[in-house]
Every structure is written in C-alpha cells, then in structure tokens.
Short mmCIF file of C-alpha atoms in Angstrom, two decimals:
data_model
loop_
_atom_site.label_atom_id
_atom_site.label_comp_id
_atom_site.label_asym_id
_atom_site.label_seq_id
_atom_site.Cartn_x
_atom_site.Cartn_y
_atom_site.Cartn_z
CA MET A 1 0.00 0.00 0.00
CA THR A 2 2.91 2.39 -0.68
CA ALA A 3 3.70 4.72 -3.52
CA LYS A 4 6.41 3.78 -5.99
CA TYR A 5 8.23 7.05 -5.27
CA ARG A 6 8.87 7.90 -1.63
CA LEU A 7 11.13 10.96 -1.88
CA LEU A 8 10.81 14.12 -3.98
CA ALA A 9 14.14 16.00 -4.09
CA LEU A 10 13.67 19.58 -5.29
CA ASP A 11 16.21 22.06 -6.53
CA MET A 12 15.16 25.59 -5.60
CA ASP A 13 16.30 28.34 -7.98
CA GLY A 14 14.85 27.80 -11.44
CA THR A 15 12.85 24.81 -10.18
CA LEU A 16 10.79 25.19 -7.00
CA LEU A 17 11.00 28.98 -7.15
CA ASN A 18 9.68 31.07 -10.02
CA ASP A 19 11.70 33.98 -11.40
CA GLU A 20 10.33 36.20 -8.62
CA GLN A 21 11.92 33.84 -6.06
CA GLN A 22 8.51 32.68 -4.90
CA ILE A 23 6.74 29.35 -4.53
CA THR A 24 3.39 29.74 -6.26
CA PRO A 25 0.17 28.82 -4.43
CA LYS A 26 -0.47 25.97 -6.87
CA THR A 27 2.97 24.48 -6.23
CA VAL A 28 2.47 24.83 -2.46
CA GLU A 29 -0.88 23.04 -2.80
CA TRP A 30 0.57 20.08 -4.71
CA ILE A 31 3.57 19.73 -2.40
CA GLN A 32 1.13 19.54 0.50
CA LYS A 33 -0.81 16.83 -1.34
CA ALA A 34 2.42 14.85 -1.76
CA VAL A 35 3.31 15.24 1.92
CA ASP A 36 -0.22 14.20 2.91
CA ALA A 37 0.21 11.09 0.75
CA GLY A 38 3.32 10.14 2.75
CA VAL A 39 5.95 11.35 0.27
CA HIS A 40 9.08 12.91 1.78
CA VAL A 41 9.85 16.28 0.18
CA CYS A 42 13.49 17.34 0.42
CA LEU A 43 15.01 20.65 -0.64
CA SER A 44 18.22 19.98 -2.59
CA THR A 45 19.93 23.27 -3.31
CA GLY A 46 23.17 25.08 -3.94
CA ARG A 47 22.01 27.70 -1.44
CA ALA A 48 23.25 27.95 2.11
CA PHE A 49 21.00 26.69 4.90
CA ARG A 50 19.89 30.12 6.11
CA SER A 51 18.85 31.09 2.57
CA ALA A 52 16.90 27.86 2.00
CA MET A 53 15.27 27.50 5.42
CA PRO A 54 12.54 30.18 5.03
CA TYR A 55 11.14 28.23 2.07
CA ALA A 56 11.22 24.96 4.01
CA GLU A 57 9.32 26.73 6.78
CA GLN A 58 6.80 28.11 4.27
CA LEU A 59 6.15 24.54 3.09
CA GLY A 60 6.11 23.16 6.65
CA LEU A 61 8.84 20.64 5.83
CA LYS A 62 10.51 18.70 8.67
CA THR A 63 12.43 16.36 6.37
CA PRO A 64 16.19 16.23 5.74
CA MET A 65 17.69 19.01 3.61
CA ILE A 66 20.62 19.16 1.20
CA THR A 67 22.37 22.54 1.00
CA VAL A 68 25.46 23.99 -0.72
CA ASN A 69 25.21 21.31 -3.48
CA GLY A 70 25.61 18.50 -0.93
CA SER A 71 28.39 20.00 1.19
CA GLU A 72 25.93 20.23 4.07
CA LEU A 73 23.32 17.60 4.95
CA TRP A 74 20.67 18.24 7.58
CA ARG A 75 18.91 15.39 9.37
CA GLU A 76 16.06 17.81 9.94
CA PRO A 77 15.87 21.60 10.01
CA PHE A 78 18.61 23.04 12.28
CA GLU A 79 20.16 19.61 12.99
CA LEU A 80 23.36 19.20 10.97
CA TYR A 81 24.08 15.62 9.94
CA ARG A 82 27.20 15.83 7.80
CA ARG A 83 29.49 18.52 6.38
CA SER A 84 32.15 18.27 3.62
CA LEU A 85 34.81 20.96 3.85
CA MET A 86 37.23 22.30 1.27
CA ASP A 87 40.96 22.69 1.97
CA PRO A 88 41.67 26.38 2.78
CA ALA A 89 44.81 26.14 0.59
CA LEU A 90 42.52 25.25 -2.33
CA ILE A 91 40.26 28.21 -1.55
CA GLN A 92 43.35 30.43 -1.68
CA GLN A 93 44.20 28.99 -5.08
CA LEU A 94 40.67 29.46 -6.40
CA TYR A 95 40.65 33.04 -5.13
CA GLU A 96 43.93 33.78 -6.92
CA ILE A 97 42.48 32.40 -10.16
CA ALA A 98 39.48 34.73 -9.79
CA GLU A 99 41.83 37.67 -9.36
CA GLU A 100 43.89 36.55 -12.34
CA TYR A 101 40.81 36.73 -14.59
CA GLY A 102 39.32 39.73 -12.82
CA ILE A 103 35.88 38.09 -12.58
CA TRP A 104 33.13 37.95 -9.97
CA PHE A 105 33.51 35.21 -7.39
CA TRP A 106 31.91 34.03 -4.18
CA ALA A 107 32.78 31.52 -1.48
CA TYR A 108 30.56 29.83 1.08
CA SER A 109 32.01 29.42 4.54
CA THR A 110 30.10 27.64 7.29
CA GLU A 111 29.14 31.08 8.63
CA GLN A 112 28.33 33.25 5.62
CA VAL A 113 28.86 33.94 1.93
CA TYR A 114 31.84 36.04 0.92
CA ASN A 115 32.35 37.65 -2.48
CA ARG A 116 34.51 40.17 -4.24
CA ASN A 117 32.85 43.02 -2.34
CA ASN A 118 33.32 41.72 1.21
CA TRP A 119 36.42 39.53 0.84
CA ASP A 120 38.74 40.15 3.81
CA GLY A 121 41.48 37.63 3.01
CA ASP A 122 40.98 35.54 6.17
CA ILE A 123 41.02 32.18 4.42
CA MET A 124 42.83 29.98 6.94
CA GLY A 125 40.62 31.12 9.82
CA ARG A 126 37.40 29.80 8.34
CA GLU A 127 35.78 26.52 7.25
CA TRP A 128 34.85 26.49 3.56
CA LEU A 129 32.10 24.65 1.68
CA LYS A 130 31.95 25.93 -1.91
CA PHE A 131 33.56 28.38 -4.32
CA GLY A 132 31.97 29.96 -7.40
CA TYR A 133 32.78 32.11 -10.40
CA SER A 134 30.54 34.13 -12.69
CA THR A 135 31.30 35.71 -16.06
CA GLU A 136 29.30 36.47 -19.18
CA ASP A 137 32.50 35.99 -21.24
CA ASP A 138 32.26 32.50 -22.77
CA GLU A 139 35.95 32.41 -23.67
CA ILE A 140 37.11 33.27 -20.15
CA ARG A 141 34.66 30.78 -18.66
CA HIS A 142 35.96 28.01 -20.94
CA LYS A 143 39.61 28.79 -20.08
CA LEU A 144 38.67 28.83 -16.41
CA LEU A 145 36.92 25.46 -16.72
CA MET A 146 39.98 23.90 -18.37
CA GLN A 147 42.21 25.30 -15.63
CA LEU A 148 39.95 23.94 -12.89
CA MET A 149 39.82 20.51 -14.54
CA ASP A 150 43.61 20.45 -14.63
CA LEU A 151 43.70 21.03 -10.87
CA GLY A 152 41.82 17.76 -10.30
CA GLY A 153 39.95 16.69 -7.18
CA LEU A 154 37.05 19.05 -7.81
CA GLU A 155 33.33 18.66 -8.43
CA ILE A 156 32.62 21.33 -11.07
CA THR A 157 29.01 22.22 -11.95
CA ASN A 158 26.91 25.33 -12.47
CA SER A 159 23.65 26.85 -11.28
CA THR A 160 23.28 29.13 -14.32
CA PRO A 161 24.89 28.94 -17.78
CA THR A 162 27.23 31.82 -16.88
CA ASN A 163 28.72 30.50 -13.64
CA LEU A 164 30.86 27.66 -12.34
CA GLU A 165 30.47 26.09 -8.90
CA ILE A 166 33.18 24.07 -7.18
CA ASN A 167 32.69 21.52 -4.40
CA PRO A 168 34.98 18.75 -3.15
CA LEU A 169 35.17 15.84 -5.61
CA GLY A 170 32.27 13.43 -5.09
CA VAL A 171 30.21 15.99 -3.19
CA ASN A 172 27.10 16.73 -5.24
CA LYS A 173 23.34 16.50 -4.97
CA ALA A 174 23.32 12.80 -5.92
CA TYR A 175 25.63 12.08 -2.98
CA GLY A 176 23.39 14.19 -0.75
CA ILE A 177 20.22 12.41 -1.85
CA GLY A 178 21.93 9.05 -1.30
CA GLU A 179 22.66 10.05 2.30
CA VAL A 180 19.08 11.25 2.79
CA CYS A 181 17.86 7.89 1.47
CA LYS A 182 19.93 6.13 4.16
CA LEU A 183 18.42 8.36 6.83
CA LEU A 184 14.90 7.62 5.59
CA GLY A 185 15.46 3.92 4.86
CA ILE A 186 14.54 4.10 1.20
CA GLU A 187 16.25 3.29 -2.11
CA MET A 188 17.50 5.66 -4.82
CA SER A 189 15.02 3.96 -7.17
CA GLN A 190 12.24 5.46 -5.03
CA VAL A 191 13.47 9.02 -5.59
CA VAL A 192 12.20 11.67 -7.99
CA ALA A 193 14.88 14.36 -8.46
CA VAL A 194 13.97 17.61 -10.21
CA GLY A 195 16.22 20.43 -11.39
CA ASP A 196 17.32 22.80 -14.12
CA SER A 197 21.12 23.18 -14.00
CA LEU A 198 24.33 21.17 -14.12
CA ASN A 199 24.46 21.01 -10.32
CA ASP A 200 21.26 18.91 -10.60
CA LEU A 201 22.59 16.58 -13.29
CA ALA A 202 24.15 13.90 -11.08
CA ALA A 203 20.94 13.67 -9.03
CA ILE A 204 18.74 13.48 -12.13
CA GLN A 205 20.93 10.69 -13.52
CA ALA A 206 21.01 8.73 -10.25
CA ALA A 207 17.36 9.00 -9.17
CA GLY A 208 14.64 6.50 -9.97
CA LEU A 209 13.01 9.28 -11.99
CA GLY A 210 15.06 12.28 -13.09
CA VAL A 211 12.98 15.28 -14.17
CA ALA A 212 14.14 18.44 -15.94
CA MET A 213 12.20 21.66 -15.81
CA GLY A 214 11.06 23.20 -19.09
CA ASN A 215 13.57 26.01 -18.47
CA ALA A 216 16.44 23.58 -17.76
CA GLN A 217 19.77 23.75 -19.55
CA GLU A 218 19.83 21.60 -22.68
CA THR A 219 22.21 18.98 -21.26
CA VAL A 220 19.94 18.49 -18.25
CA GLN A 221 16.86 18.04 -20.45
CA GLN A 222 18.70 15.49 -22.60
CA GLU A 223 19.71 13.41 -19.57
CA ALA A 224 16.36 13.53 -17.79
CA ASP A 225 13.70 10.81 -17.92
CA ALA A 226 11.01 13.47 -18.29
CA VAL A 227 10.68 17.20 -18.96
CA VAL A 228 7.86 19.23 -17.41
CA ALA A 229 6.66 22.83 -17.55
CA SER A 230 8.99 25.66 -16.53
CA ASN A 231 9.49 27.10 -13.06
CA ASN A 232 7.13 29.94 -14.03
CA GLU A 233 4.42 27.49 -15.11
CA ASP A 234 4.15 25.29 -11.99
CA GLY A 235 6.36 22.50 -13.30
CA ILE A 236 6.66 21.01 -9.81
CA ALA A 237 2.88 20.68 -9.54
CA GLU A 238 3.00 18.77 -12.83
CA VAL A 239 5.71 16.42 -11.49
CA ILE A 240 3.63 15.57 -8.43
CA GLU A 241 0.32 15.19 -10.25
CA LYS A 242 1.65 13.26 -13.22
CA TYR A 243 4.46 11.11 -11.83
CA ILE A 244 4.06 10.77 -8.05
CA LEU A 245 0.42 10.80 -6.96
CA SER A 246 -0.81 9.03 -10.09
CA GLU A 247 1.80 6.30 -9.42
CA ALA A 248 0.56 6.05 -5.84
CA GLU A 249 -3.01 5.60 -7.02
CA VAL A 250 -1.99 2.89 -9.48
CA THR A 251 0.08 1.06 -6.86
CA LEU A 252 -2.63 1.32 -4.24
CA GLY A 253 -5.20 0.02 -6.71
CA THR A 254 -2.99 -2.95 -7.56
CA ASP A 255 -2.29 -3.84 -3.92
CA CYS A 256 -5.93 -3.62 -3.00
#
C-alpha cells in the first residue's frame, strides 16, 4: 500500500521557485498533497542553509535538507548531519584564479557567503564549503573550466549557464540524496529528483526518476527521464500530479 516514489528532491532556484523567487500557491498546494500522501519532500539546493530554510518553513517541511550542493546535509531543520569541507589552501588557489581573470567570485564558509565586495582575506581562519565564479564571457569561462579541470579533485558544476560552482570531488546533490535515502530507509530507485542546471545533473541521472524543468539547460533536459513545464508554469505541480500521486493511485489500486 505504498507509492512507488517515496522521496521528492527539489532544486530551488529555477525549479521550486519562479523567477520572482517565490513558490506559487499551486505548487504549495501540490507539495502539501504529496506530503499528505506520505511522500518525503526534500530541498536539494546550492544555497546555504539560512537562505533555504525560510522556504522549508513556508512549506512546513521537517524532512532532511541538502544545502550547498551537498556540502551540508541536515537530518532535519537546524540539525546538521554531515558537512564536507574544502581545503583552505585550495580556496586560496581558487581566489587567486578569480583575481587573475578579474571576474566575480563568491565563497561559502560555514558562517556566511563572501564575495569580491566583502572579501577580507581571512582564508585559513574559516571553514569552507563551496567556491563559485561568474562571467558572461564565454571564452574566459571556458579557459577557467579547463584550468579547474587540470587542478583535479574538484566537483565542477553550475547553477546558471554563466557560472561555475566548485565543491569537493564526489560531493554533489546525488551524494546528498543518497545520504538522505539512508536516513529515511529508502532506495535511490524510489526518488524523484527535479532540477534545471548542471548542479542537478548527477541527481537526475542517479534517481529513480530524473525530471528536468522546461527552463532547464539543454544537457539536463537530454539526460532527464522526463521534462515538465517551466518554473514559471508550476512545473513542480506537474511532477507531483503526473508522476508521483498518479503512481501512488496505481500502486494502491494494484495492492488492493
């Protein structure tokens, strides 16, 4: 008497949130229907915890959360389960590369987000989770990508077509969802993972059902099992209605 899919892992920006950074009433309604049907709903985001938590509270979620692309895993809101840190010497190196190209950068410590505007140089005195670059210049971004790949030991993704995000190798949303599955006692085959960017790709490939939003980057759409409406057209509501609750009804009907 259980649904085929037990966990819905949701990226936030470009997926759960529309372009106004809001969760629409229709999406809230369908997420509540999924929760009421016994489906775990997990935020899986590149954002830091404090930036993601207000949306979890809006949805009333008490489930595990994946933040900073998997560098932080939360057993439940405000209870940290696992954290993957980056070597401060690597952060120094990544910072120097940003300066070399003269491009925008940011870095997530365990306390706050630093960027070009508030960088104070205190690298060794902090614990680091993620580093990012942003540039509209395709040529610079390609050179940067090649340089980062040569460094090795990095998980390189993006959250928009014009940025690059760096986590420790092997730390991504698929890893995070795998850990959440262990906490919940379910299998990866029972997961629906939804996203729009390269930092969602590993999760979409690993999940039982990988779903790309209609606004997703082309590579993500090609790798997904299904493509739904965009983040401005309640794509998440479509995922739940079409692939999760309908599956539950079919399974319940069969078992009964």
